[in-house]
Amino acid sequence: MEYIFSLEFIYLIASVTYILGLKMLGHPETARRGNLIAAAGMTAAIFGTIFLYQGEVANIIYILIAIAILIGTVIGWMVAKKVGMTKMPELVSLFNGMGGASAALIGLIEFHHYIGDQLSILTIIAGMIIGSVSFSGSMIAWAKLNGTLNKPLRLPQYNIINNIFLLGIIGFGAYIVFSGSDSSLFLYALFFAALAYGVLFVLPIGGADMPVVISLLNSFTGLAAAFGGFLYGNMVMLTGGILVGSAGTILTLAMCNAMNRPLSNVIFGAFGESSSTPGAGGTIEGSIKEASASDVAILMNYSRKVIIVPGYGLAVAQAQHIIHELEQLLDSKGIEVKYAIHPVAGRMPGHMNVLLAETNVDYDKLVEMEDINPEFKSTDVVFVVGANDVVNPAAHNDPSSPIYGMPILDVENAKHIIVNKRSMKPGYAGIENELFYNQKTSMLFGDAKAALTKLVAELKNM
Amino acid sequence: MTEFIDFISNNLQMIYIVILMIFVGVEIIGHVPAVLHTPLMSGANAIHGVVIIGAILVMLGAEPDNILALSLGFVAVLLGTLNVVGGFVVTDRMLEMFKKKK
């Protein structure tokens, strides 16, 4: 009895650390401590579960658990420490998939132990389906973010097919639960069907929407963990799982909000419909003006205020350090420099802040969209580096555009616009950008790092 | 219907927890600045690694000669650990970047 009490007590403390940790993660000053507190609670819960377990357990099992935890810790730690900051989003997706897979495997193993107990089978089947979808979905999201799969793949009528498939899985799951079947064949068939659904679910969704998808799958995994908690009557799994499930759902909606698109639109893909007919509003009139590095240097040298709009292209080119150098150089010439951060710049909300903070860019220079938009009018030069969709005026002007209604940075209001891009290829969302054809716009073609290095060199000579 | 009522009364404590936790989760995320969405998602991602406890329980409850259960359980614990350790470490790395705020 005493044992149970102390394990339950550890679980209680751990649950509190999760709530506290998540709460603290919501404020810049306390975020890091919050994460550590939740990690401490998790560690206590894991070791408590192992050492306070009552019942006969063969030594070999303890050894196996120790090995699994050891390998997982070493790999997880190394991967998380080594991977570059630009790769963060896909890493989160990868780890999320691991959790989903873990939940699915628990279901596969426990199924036969609970035959005849309908409620338990229900939680097992539900946890397994959700965990499997989360796993395979996260893997696809991961592949999309790292560029292995860069085009949305769509079967004709994929929404209908997917929904029928989902209904089929739910029906099949319900059949297994209510028929009291003990068939391994059925169980594995359901497992693979759920895996397939995860793939079908994420494949048609465009790469730019992956953060939302990852956040959604994140809350799925939370739900799968909670079903495990229900099965074992394990409070810490239940609280942790439900907490993430609910917080993750709200976070998903907040992200959609930042893009001004309903969640249904992300999942059932308006992006898909229109990107098949690029430039839905007709072809864009006008011509492109090209500028050389020295043109841009001269322009910047005689400005009073420059706003830099960084995008994922900057991160891909590893140009965050050189952009910081540019900023300091301009600053030393008495030119006011700021960064305009769109909420979904990069591959995840807040991703750009993390990347720039890594290079010691002053936090105060990173200005969020609502605060910087009125400033463009008084800006001499806007320098767009590797960003595209977040400055596309189609979001304002073109109701047929897939990004119509998304809040953007109003860079058009500035006196001059310089856009650095590798080529005229459309951005991540696959849409043409009329900003490039604007009379005030000059294009500085080339890889961000190379182009910026040249620009900085030119500026130094002035 | 009686089954439903039985279900409720038998699991009252857990149902309480589920309902309260849903509200806690909603409240916590309420007004977080977009800047912190990524770390927050990553932190939440680490927390659902709590599923590892289920994987450990599977292992602890398995018969030592049930090779299938043990190997699947082994993989489940391993993947759960990856989720927990990787999740927290990545989140910490992201947040490390924010500390230099003046």
mmCIF file of C-alpha atoms in Angstrom, chain A residues 49-395:
data_model
loop_
_atom_site.group_PDB
_atom_site.id
_atom_site.type_symbol
_atom_site.label_atom_id
_atom_site.label_comp_id
_atom_site.label_asym_id
_atom_site.label_seq_id
_atom_site.Cartn_x
_atom_site.Cartn_y
_atom_site.Cartn_z
ATOM 1 C CA THR A 49 7.441 3.413 -12.629
ATOM 2 C CA ILE A 50 10.438 1.128 -12.934
ATOM 3 C CA PHE A 51 11.619 1.005 -9.329
ATOM 4 C CA LEU A 52 8.314 1.114 -7.498
ATOM 5 C CA TYR A 53 6.643 -1.554 -9.647
ATOM 6 C CA GLN A 54 5.022 -4.242 -7.559
ATOM 7 C CA GLY A 55 5.113 -7.768 -8.802
ATOM 8 C CA GLU A 56 7.561 -10.374 -9.923
ATOM 9 C CA VAL A 57 9.711 -9.194 -12.773
ATOM 10 C CA ALA A 58 12.520 -11.250 -14.262
ATOM 11 C CA ASN A 59 15.913 -9.580 -14.223
ATOM 12 C CA ILE A 60 16.216 -9.949 -17.965
ATOM 13 C CA ILE A 61 13.266 -7.594 -18.366
ATOM 14 C CA TYR A 62 14.882 -4.938 -16.226
ATOM 15 C CA ILE A 63 18.034 -5.305 -18.269
ATOM 16 C CA LEU A 64 16.108 -4.961 -21.540
ATOM 17 C CA ILE A 65 14.344 -1.823 -20.282
ATOM 18 C CA ALA A 66 17.653 -0.335 -19.184
ATOM 19 C CA ILE A 67 19.211 -1.044 -22.581
ATOM 20 C CA ALA A 68 16.245 0.447 -24.453
ATOM 21 C CA ILE A 69 16.296 3.608 -22.331
ATOM 22 C CA LEU A 70 20.050 3.910 -22.635
ATOM 23 C CA ILE A 71 20.065 3.587 -26.432
ATOM 24 C CA GLY A 72 17.099 5.948 -26.744
ATOM 25 C CA THR A 73 18.747 8.526 -24.496
ATOM 26 C CA VAL A 74 22.072 8.466 -26.303
ATOM 27 C CA ILE A 75 20.562 8.661 -29.791
ATOM 28 C CA GLY A 76 17.893 11.195 -28.830
ATOM 29 C CA TRP A 77 20.414 13.398 -27.075
ATOM 30 C CA MET A 78 22.951 13.301 -29.863
ATOM 31 C CA VAL A 79 20.480 13.912 -32.642
ATOM 32 C CA ALA A 80 18.834 16.772 -30.756
ATOM 33 C CA LYS A 81 22.192 18.392 -29.984
ATOM 34 C CA LYS A 82 23.775 17.953 -33.401
ATOM 35 C CA VAL A 83 21.012 18.881 -35.779
ATOM 36 C CA GLY A 84 21.170 22.399 -37.200
ATOM 37 C CA MET A 85 18.628 25.004 -36.159
ATOM 38 C CA THR A 86 17.142 25.040 -39.642
ATOM 39 C CA LYS A 87 16.200 21.376 -39.203
ATOM 40 C CA MET A 88 14.276 21.884 -35.946
ATOM 41 C CA PRO A 89 10.770 21.556 -37.384
ATOM 42 C CA GLU A 90 11.371 18.202 -39.016
ATOM 43 C CA LEU A 91 13.082 16.973 -35.868
ATOM 44 C CA VAL A 92 10.023 17.779 -33.775
ATOM 45 C CA SER A 93 7.980 15.876 -36.324
ATOM 46 C CA LEU A 94 10.336 12.911 -36.114
ATOM 47 C CA PHE A 95 10.186 12.730 -32.312
ATOM 48 C CA ASN A 96 6.432 13.103 -32.427
ATOM 49 C CA GLY A 97 6.271 10.095 -34.738
ATOM 50 C CA MET A 98 8.360 8.057 -32.290
ATOM 51 C CA GLY A 99 5.829 8.743 -29.535
ATOM 52 C CA GLY A 100 2.963 7.768 -31.815
ATOM 53 C CA ALA A 101 4.710 4.539 -32.773
ATOM 54 C CA SER A 102 5.307 3.749 -29.125
ATOM 55 C CA ALA A 103 1.603 4.180 -28.385
ATOM 56 C CA ALA A 104 0.665 1.982 -31.358
ATOM 57 C CA LEU A 105 3.021 -0.799 -30.254
ATOM 58 C CA ILE A 106 1.545 -0.783 -26.755
ATOM 59 C CA GLY A 107 -1.843 -1.428 -28.350
ATOM 60 C CA LEU A 108 -0.473 -4.273 -30.483
ATOM 61 C CA ILE A 109 1.011 -6.025 -27.450
ATOM 62 C CA GLU A 110 -1.773 -5.478 -24.955
ATOM 63 C CA PHE A 111 -4.643 -6.444 -27.238
ATOM 64 C CA HIS A 112 -4.515 -10.156 -26.397
ATOM 65 C CA HIS A 113 -4.280 -9.550 -22.653
ATOM 66 C CA TYR A 114 -7.618 -7.836 -22.512
ATOM 67 C CA ILE A 115 -9.854 -9.995 -24.742
ATOM 68 C CA GLY A 116 -13.363 -10.000 -23.333
ATOM 69 C CA ASP A 117 -12.948 -6.687 -21.561
ATOM 70 C CA GLN A 118 -14.756 -4.494 -24.045
ATOM 71 C CA LEU A 119 -13.904 -1.137 -22.521
ATOM 72 C CA SER A 120 -10.197 -1.930 -22.372
ATOM 73 C CA ILE A 121 -10.223 -3.231 -25.936
ATOM 74 C CA LEU A 122 -11.901 -0.007 -26.988
ATOM 75 C CA THR A 123 -9.152 2.111 -25.438
ATOM 76 C CA ILE A 124 -6.482 -0.175 -26.900
ATOM 77 C CA ILE A 125 -7.911 -0.013 -30.411
ATOM 78 C CA ALA A 126 -8.475 3.746 -30.232
ATOM 79 C CA GLY A 127 -4.955 4.375 -28.913
ATOM 80 C CA MET A 128 -3.474 2.123 -31.564
ATOM 81 C CA ILE A 129 -5.308 3.765 -34.464
ATOM 82 C CA ILE A 130 -4.420 7.285 -33.343
ATOM 83 C CA GLY A 131 -0.834 6.367 -32.540
ATOM 84 C CA SER A 132 -0.345 4.715 -35.940
ATOM 85 C CA VAL A 133 -1.825 7.652 -37.846
ATOM 86 C CA SER A 134 0.366 10.013 -35.852
ATOM 87 C CA PHE A 135 3.440 7.918 -36.588
ATOM 88 C CA SER A 136 3.060 7.520 -40.343
ATOM 89 C CA GLY A 137 1.707 11.062 -40.713
ATOM 90 C CA SER A 138 4.698 12.485 -38.857
ATOM 91 C CA MET A 139 7.089 10.513 -41.027
ATOM 92 C CA ILE A 140 5.518 11.976 -44.161
ATOM 93 C CA ALA A 141 5.617 15.467 -42.630
ATOM 94 C CA TRP A 142 9.271 14.883 -41.806
ATOM 95 C CA ALA A 143 10.048 13.787 -45.365
ATOM 96 C CA LYS A 144 8.212 16.808 -46.739
ATOM 97 C CA LEU A 145 10.053 19.254 -44.525
ATOM 98 C CA ASN A 146 13.483 17.920 -45.323
ATOM 99 C CA GLY A 147 12.672 18.043 -49.008
ATOM 100 C CA THR A 148 12.548 14.319 -49.801
ATOM 101 C CA LEU A 149 8.917 14.731 -50.718
ATOM 102 C CA ASN A 150 8.497 18.245 -51.951
ATOM 103 C CA LYS A 151 5.361 18.132 -54.043
ATOM 104 C CA PRO A 152 1.920 17.518 -52.642
ATOM 105 C CA LEU A 153 0.727 14.233 -54.087
ATOM 106 C CA ARG A 154 -2.943 13.944 -54.713
ATOM 107 C CA LEU A 155 -5.112 11.148 -55.881
ATOM 108 C CA PRO A 156 -8.137 12.377 -57.784
ATOM 109 C CA GLN A 157 -10.947 13.034 -55.307
ATOM 110 C CA TYR A 158 -8.522 12.408 -52.472
ATOM 111 C CA ASN A 159 -10.805 14.012 -49.888
ATOM 112 C CA ILE A 160 -13.572 11.564 -50.604
ATOM 113 C CA ILE A 161 -11.206 8.614 -50.733
ATOM 114 C CA ASN A 162 -9.552 9.622 -47.471
ATOM 115 C CA ASN A 163 -12.813 10.126 -45.658
ATOM 116 C CA ILE A 164 -14.225 6.814 -46.811
ATOM 117 C CA PHE A 165 -10.985 5.151 -45.796
ATOM 118 C CA LEU A 166 -11.164 6.779 -42.362
ATOM 119 C CA LEU A 167 -14.761 5.687 -41.891
ATOM 120 C CA GLY A 168 -13.711 2.193 -42.921
ATOM 121 C CA ILE A 169 -10.988 2.139 -40.278
ATOM 122 C CA ILE A 170 -13.341 3.383 -37.588
ATOM 123 C CA GLY A 171 -15.977 0.835 -38.627
ATOM 124 C CA PHE A 172 -13.429 -1.964 -38.663
ATOM 125 C CA GLY A 173 -12.121 -0.898 -35.235
ATOM 126 C CA ALA A 174 -15.651 -0.805 -33.861
ATOM 127 C CA TYR A 175 -16.280 -4.248 -35.283
ATOM 128 C CA ILE A 176 -13.217 -5.649 -33.500
ATOM 129 C CA VAL A 177 -14.292 -4.054 -30.228
ATOM 130 C CA PHE A 178 -17.923 -5.117 -30.300
ATOM 131 C CA SER A 179 -17.527 -8.560 -31.799
ATOM 132 C CA GLY A 180 -15.016 -9.431 -29.091
ATOM 133 C CA SER A 181 -12.776 -10.844 -31.812
ATOM 134 C CA ASP A 182 -9.350 -12.082 -30.767
ATOM 135 C CA SER A 183 -7.984 -12.332 -34.290
ATOM 136 C CA SER A 184 -4.381 -11.205 -34.655
ATOM 137 C CA LEU A 185 -4.981 -10.944 -38.369
ATOM 138 C CA PHE A 186 -7.686 -8.333 -37.831
ATOM 139 C CA LEU A 187 -5.526 -6.467 -35.356
ATOM 140 C CA TYR A 188 -2.573 -6.215 -37.709
ATOM 141 C CA ALA A 189 -4.815 -5.401 -40.661
ATOM 142 C CA LEU A 190 -6.221 -2.502 -38.661
ATOM 143 C CA PHE A 191 -2.723 -1.419 -37.641
ATOM 144 C CA PHE A 192 -1.503 -1.279 -41.242
ATOM 145 C CA ALA A 193 -4.692 0.380 -42.430
ATOM 146 C CA ALA A 194 -4.189 3.117 -39.825
ATOM 147 C CA LEU A 195 -0.581 3.543 -40.945
ATOM 148 C CA ALA A 196 -1.759 3.876 -44.533
ATOM 149 C CA TYR A 197 -4.327 6.447 -43.512
ATOM 150 C CA GLY A 198 -1.649 8.587 -41.854
ATOM 151 C CA VAL A 199 0.214 8.635 -45.170
ATOM 152 C CA LEU A 200 -2.892 9.459 -47.199
ATOM 153 C CA PHE A 201 -3.859 12.145 -44.695
ATOM 154 C CA VAL A 202 -0.605 14.109 -44.879
ATOM 155 C CA LEU A 203 0.482 13.495 -48.491
ATOM 156 C CA PRO A 204 -1.965 15.907 -50.146
ATOM 157 C CA ILE A 205 -1.182 18.750 -47.729
ATOM 158 C CA GLY A 206 1.271 21.337 -49.026
ATOM 159 C CA GLY A 207 4.686 21.748 -47.423
ATOM 160 C CA ALA A 208 3.917 25.246 -46.179
ATOM 161 C CA ASP A 209 1.181 23.841 -43.975
ATOM 162 C CA MET A 210 3.357 21.209 -42.353
ATOM 163 C CA PRO A 211 3.741 23.126 -39.054
ATOM 164 C CA VAL A 212 -0.002 23.022 -38.598
ATOM 165 C CA VAL A 213 -0.061 19.336 -39.462
ATOM 166 C CA ILE A 214 2.752 18.568 -37.029
ATOM 167 C CA SER A 215 0.975 20.460 -34.298
ATOM 168 C CA LEU A 216 -2.192 18.509 -35.021
ATOM 169 C CA LEU A 217 -0.395 15.166 -35.025
ATOM 170 C CA ASN A 218 1.277 16.279 -31.811
ATOM 171 C CA SER A 219 -2.076 16.532 -30.128
ATOM 172 C CA PHE A 220 -3.040 13.155 -31.667
ATOM 173 C CA THR A 221 -0.074 11.524 -29.977
ATOM 174 C CA GLY A 222 -1.128 13.160 -26.720
ATOM 175 C CA LEU A 223 -4.529 11.595 -27.142
ATOM 176 C CA ALA A 224 -2.997 8.187 -27.867
ATOM 177 C CA ALA A 225 -0.946 8.466 -24.663
ATOM 178 C CA ALA A 226 -4.096 9.388 -22.761
ATOM 179 C CA PHE A 227 -5.850 6.228 -24.007
ATOM 180 C CA GLY A 228 -2.899 4.293 -22.603
ATOM 181 C CA GLY A 229 -3.454 6.064 -19.295
ATOM 182 C CA PHE A 230 -7.095 5.065 -19.360
ATOM 183 C CA LEU A 231 -6.169 1.455 -20.045
ATOM 184 C CA TYR A 232 -3.764 1.179 -17.125
ATOM 185 C CA GLY A 233 -5.595 3.593 -14.846
ATOM 186 C CA ASN A 234 -2.299 5.448 -14.943
ATOM 187 C CA MET A 235 -2.835 9.043 -13.890
ATOM 188 C CA VAL A 236 0.366 10.564 -15.191
ATOM 189 C CA MET A 237 -0.205 9.202 -18.693
ATOM 190 C CA LEU A 238 -3.764 10.406 -18.565
ATOM 191 C CA THR A 239 -2.961 13.938 -17.400
ATOM 192 C CA GLY A 240 0.084 14.347 -19.648
ATOM 193 C CA GLY A 241 -1.741 12.955 -22.661
ATOM 194 C CA ILE A 242 -4.924 14.951 -22.279
ATOM 195 C CA LEU A 243 -2.966 18.102 -21.483
ATOM 196 C CA VAL A 244 -0.965 17.828 -24.690
ATOM 197 C CA GLY A 245 -4.047 16.781 -26.638
ATOM 198 C CA SER A 246 -5.966 19.854 -25.590
ATOM 199 C CA ALA A 247 -3.072 22.329 -25.584
ATOM 200 C CA GLY A 248 -1.944 20.968 -28.954
ATOM 201 C CA THR A 249 -5.387 21.473 -30.443
ATOM 202 C CA ILE A 250 -5.507 25.080 -29.262
ATOM 203 C CA LEU A 251 -1.989 25.648 -30.543
ATOM 204 C CA THR A 252 -2.984 24.219 -33.922
ATOM 205 C CA LEU A 253 -5.913 26.614 -34.104
ATOM 206 C CA ALA A 254 -3.678 29.518 -33.050
ATOM 207 C CA MET A 255 -1.297 28.705 -35.890
ATOM 208 C CA CYS A 256 -4.149 28.575 -38.382
ATOM 209 C CA ASN A 257 -5.273 31.902 -36.999
ATOM 210 C CA ALA A 258 -1.862 33.414 -37.653
ATOM 211 C CA MET A 259 -2.306 32.425 -41.286
ATOM 212 C CA ASN A 260 -5.927 33.505 -41.264
ATOM 213 C CA ARG A 261 -7.109 30.160 -42.549
ATOM 214 C CA PRO A 262 -9.530 27.751 -40.953
ATOM 215 C CA LEU A 263 -8.136 24.350 -40.019
ATOM 216 C CA SER A 264 -10.509 22.601 -42.399
ATOM 217 C CA ASN A 265 -8.974 24.633 -45.206
ATOM 218 C CA VAL A 266 -5.504 23.367 -44.291
ATOM 219 C CA ILE A 267 -6.543 19.742 -44.085
ATOM 220 C CA PHE A 268 -8.902 19.577 -47.012
ATOM 221 C CA GLY A 269 -6.513 21.663 -49.014
ATOM 222 C CA ALA A 270 -7.552 24.835 -50.777
ATOM 223 C CA PHE A 271 -3.841 25.116 -51.527
ATOM 224 C CA GLY A 272 -4.128 22.055 -53.660
ATOM 225 C CA GLU A 273 -7.046 23.198 -55.722
ATOM 226 C CA SER A 274 -5.495 26.441 -56.837
ATOM 227 C CA SER A 275 -1.813 25.641 -57.078
ATOM 228 C CA SER A 276 -2.689 23.332 -59.939
ATOM 229 C CA THR A 277 -3.635 26.494 -61.819
ATOM 230 C CA PRO A 278 -0.779 28.822 -60.915
ATOM 231 C CA GLY A 279 -1.459 32.514 -61.040
ATOM 232 C CA ALA A 280 -5.177 31.901 -60.868
ATOM 233 C CA GLY A 281 -5.804 35.608 -61.284
ATOM 234 C CA GLY A 282 -4.337 35.566 -64.783
ATOM 235 C CA THR A 283 -0.747 36.099 -65.796
ATOM 236 C CA ILE A 284 1.096 38.897 -64.113
ATOM 237 C CA GLU A 285 1.857 41.976 -66.178
ATOM 238 C CA GLY A 286 5.140 43.816 -66.048
ATOM 239 C CA SER A 287 8.782 42.995 -66.127
ATOM 240 C CA ILE A 288 11.527 42.125 -63.737
ATOM 241 C CA LYS A 289 14.231 44.613 -62.839
ATOM 242 C CA GLU A 290 17.557 43.156 -61.892
ATOM 243 C CA ALA A 291 20.041 44.851 -59.585
ATOM 244 C CA SER A 292 23.681 44.106 -58.899
ATOM 245 C CA ALA A 293 25.229 43.928 -55.451
ATOM 246 C CA SER A 294 26.829 47.330 -55.914
ATOM 247 C CA ASP A 295 23.503 48.910 -56.944
ATOM 248 C CA VAL A 296 21.963 47.595 -53.745
ATOM 249 C CA ALA A 297 24.956 48.705 -51.669
ATOM 250 C CA ILE A 298 24.674 52.255 -53.003
ATOM 251 C CA LEU A 299 20.960 52.325 -52.377
ATOM 252 C CA MET A 300 21.364 51.122 -48.797
ATOM 253 C CA ASN A 301 24.293 53.391 -48.103
ATOM 254 C CA TYR A 302 22.139 56.448 -48.758
ATOM 255 C CA SER A 303 19.097 55.291 -46.827
ATOM 256 C CA ARG A 304 18.029 56.216 -43.373
ATOM 257 C CA LYS A 305 15.954 53.196 -42.600
ATOM 258 C CA VAL A 306 16.252 49.623 -43.807
ATOM 259 C CA ILE A 307 13.939 46.761 -42.909
ATOM 260 C CA ILE A 308 15.089 43.215 -43.507
ATOM 261 C CA VAL A 309 12.441 40.570 -44.200
ATOM 262 C CA PRO A 310 14.043 37.186 -43.615
ATOM 263 C CA GLY A 311 12.504 33.969 -44.870
ATOM 264 C CA TYR A 312 13.347 30.329 -44.968
ATOM 265 C CA GLY A 313 15.617 30.838 -47.970
ATOM 266 C CA LEU A 314 17.931 32.747 -45.663
ATOM 267 C CA ALA A 315 18.077 29.825 -43.302
ATOM 268 C CA VAL A 316 18.610 27.267 -46.042
ATOM 269 C CA ALA A 317 21.561 29.260 -47.371
ATOM 270 C CA GLN A 318 22.940 29.501 -43.813
ATOM 271 C CA ALA A 319 23.056 33.249 -44.317
ATOM 272 C CA GLN A 320 21.845 34.279 -40.866
ATOM 273 C CA HIS A 321 25.366 35.246 -39.753
ATOM 274 C CA ILE A 322 26.112 37.345 -42.796
ATOM 275 C CA ILE A 323 22.780 39.124 -42.518
ATOM 276 C CA HIS A 324 23.688 39.998 -38.958
ATOM 277 C CA GLU A 325 26.972 41.385 -40.259
ATOM 278 C CA LEU A 326 25.083 43.467 -42.814
ATOM 279 C CA GLU A 327 22.825 44.769 -40.077
ATOM 280 C CA GLN A 328 25.781 45.776 -37.880
ATOM 281 C CA LEU A 329 27.537 47.396 -40.809
ATOM 282 C CA LEU A 330 24.489 49.500 -41.682
ATOM 283 C CA ASP A 331 24.023 50.285 -38.024
ATOM 284 C CA SER A 332 27.583 51.592 -37.793
ATOM 285 C CA LYS A 333 26.804 53.921 -40.690
ATOM 286 C CA GLY A 334 23.953 55.357 -38.663
ATOM 287 C CA ILE A 335 21.218 53.629 -40.654
ATOM 288 C CA GLU A 336 18.306 52.296 -38.698
ATOM 289 C CA VAL A 337 17.870 48.557 -39.259
ATOM 290 C CA LYS A 338 15.064 46.290 -38.166
ATOM 291 C CA TYR A 339 13.897 42.795 -38.969
ATOM 292 C CA ALA A 340 10.274 42.217 -39.883
ATOM 293 C CA ILE A 341 9.200 38.824 -38.615
ATOM 294 C CA HIS A 342 6.093 37.313 -40.115
ATOM 295 C CA PRO A 343 4.444 34.888 -37.688
ATOM 296 C CA VAL A 344 4.864 31.985 -40.091
ATOM 297 C CA ALA A 345 8.221 32.946 -41.578
ATOM 298 C CA GLY A 346 10.470 29.930 -41.802
ATOM 299 C CA ARG A 347 8.934 26.524 -41.495
ATOM 300 C CA MET A 348 7.261 27.035 -38.138
ATOM 301 C CA PRO A 349 5.845 29.971 -36.223
ATOM 302 C CA GLY A 350 8.710 31.568 -34.337
ATOM 303 C CA HIS A 351 11.291 29.625 -36.329
ATOM 304 C CA MET A 352 12.863 32.821 -37.708
ATOM 305 C CA ASN A 353 13.292 34.264 -34.234
ATOM 306 C CA VAL A 354 15.137 31.174 -33.116
ATOM 307 C CA LEU A 355 17.427 31.263 -36.146
ATOM 308 C CA LEU A 356 18.287 34.937 -35.794
ATOM 309 C CA ALA A 357 18.640 34.761 -32.021
ATOM 310 C CA GLU A 358 21.223 32.049 -32.622
ATOM 311 C CA THR A 359 23.449 34.599 -34.355
ATOM 312 C CA ASN A 360 23.067 37.079 -31.475
ATOM 313 C CA VAL A 361 20.761 39.448 -33.308
ATOM 314 C CA ASP A 362 19.392 41.849 -30.736
ATOM 315 C CA TYR A 363 15.973 40.662 -29.631
ATOM 316 C CA ASP A 364 14.609 44.222 -29.811
ATOM 317 C CA LYS A 365 15.394 44.458 -33.505
ATOM 318 C CA LEU A 366 13.062 41.565 -34.291
ATOM 319 C CA VAL A 367 9.718 43.234 -34.835
ATOM 320 C CA GLU A 368 6.498 41.304 -35.243
ATOM 321 C CA MET A 369 4.200 41.848 -38.185
ATOM 322 C CA GLU A 370 1.505 44.002 -36.542
ATOM 323 C CA ASP A 371 4.100 46.359 -35.099
ATOM 324 C CA ILE A 372 6.214 46.748 -38.202
ATOM 325 C CA ASN A 373 3.523 47.076 -40.866
ATOM 326 C CA PRO A 374 2.849 50.773 -40.160
ATOM 327 C CA GLU A 375 6.604 51.435 -40.365
ATOM 328 C CA PHE A 376 7.056 50.444 -44.001
ATOM 329 C CA LYS A 377 5.769 53.830 -45.185
ATOM 330 C CA SER A 378 8.724 55.569 -43.600
ATOM 331 C CA THR A 379 11.214 52.986 -44.800
ATOM 332 C CA ASP A 380 13.695 53.648 -47.591
ATOM 333 C CA VAL A 381 14.684 50.097 -48.414
ATOM 334 C CA VAL A 382 13.014 46.815 -47.666
ATOM 335 C CA PHE A 383 15.367 43.908 -48.158
ATOM 336 C CA VAL A 384 13.506 40.625 -48.658
ATOM 337 C CA VAL A 385 15.848 37.683 -48.237
ATOM 338 C CA GLY A 386 14.559 34.237 -49.078
ATOM 339 C CA ALA A 387 10.969 35.110 -48.198
ATOM 340 C CA ASN A 388 8.174 34.953 -50.713
ATOM 341 C CA ASP A 389 4.644 34.050 -49.692
ATOM 342 C CA VAL A 390 4.684 36.267 -46.580
ATOM 343 C CA VAL A 391 5.185 39.362 -48.773
ATOM 344 C CA ASN A 392 2.891 38.332 -51.623
ATOM 345 C CA PRO A 393 0.313 41.075 -52.222
ATOM 346 C CA ALA A 394 -2.026 38.487 -53.717
ATOM 347 C CA ALA A 395 -3.046 37.865 -50.115
#
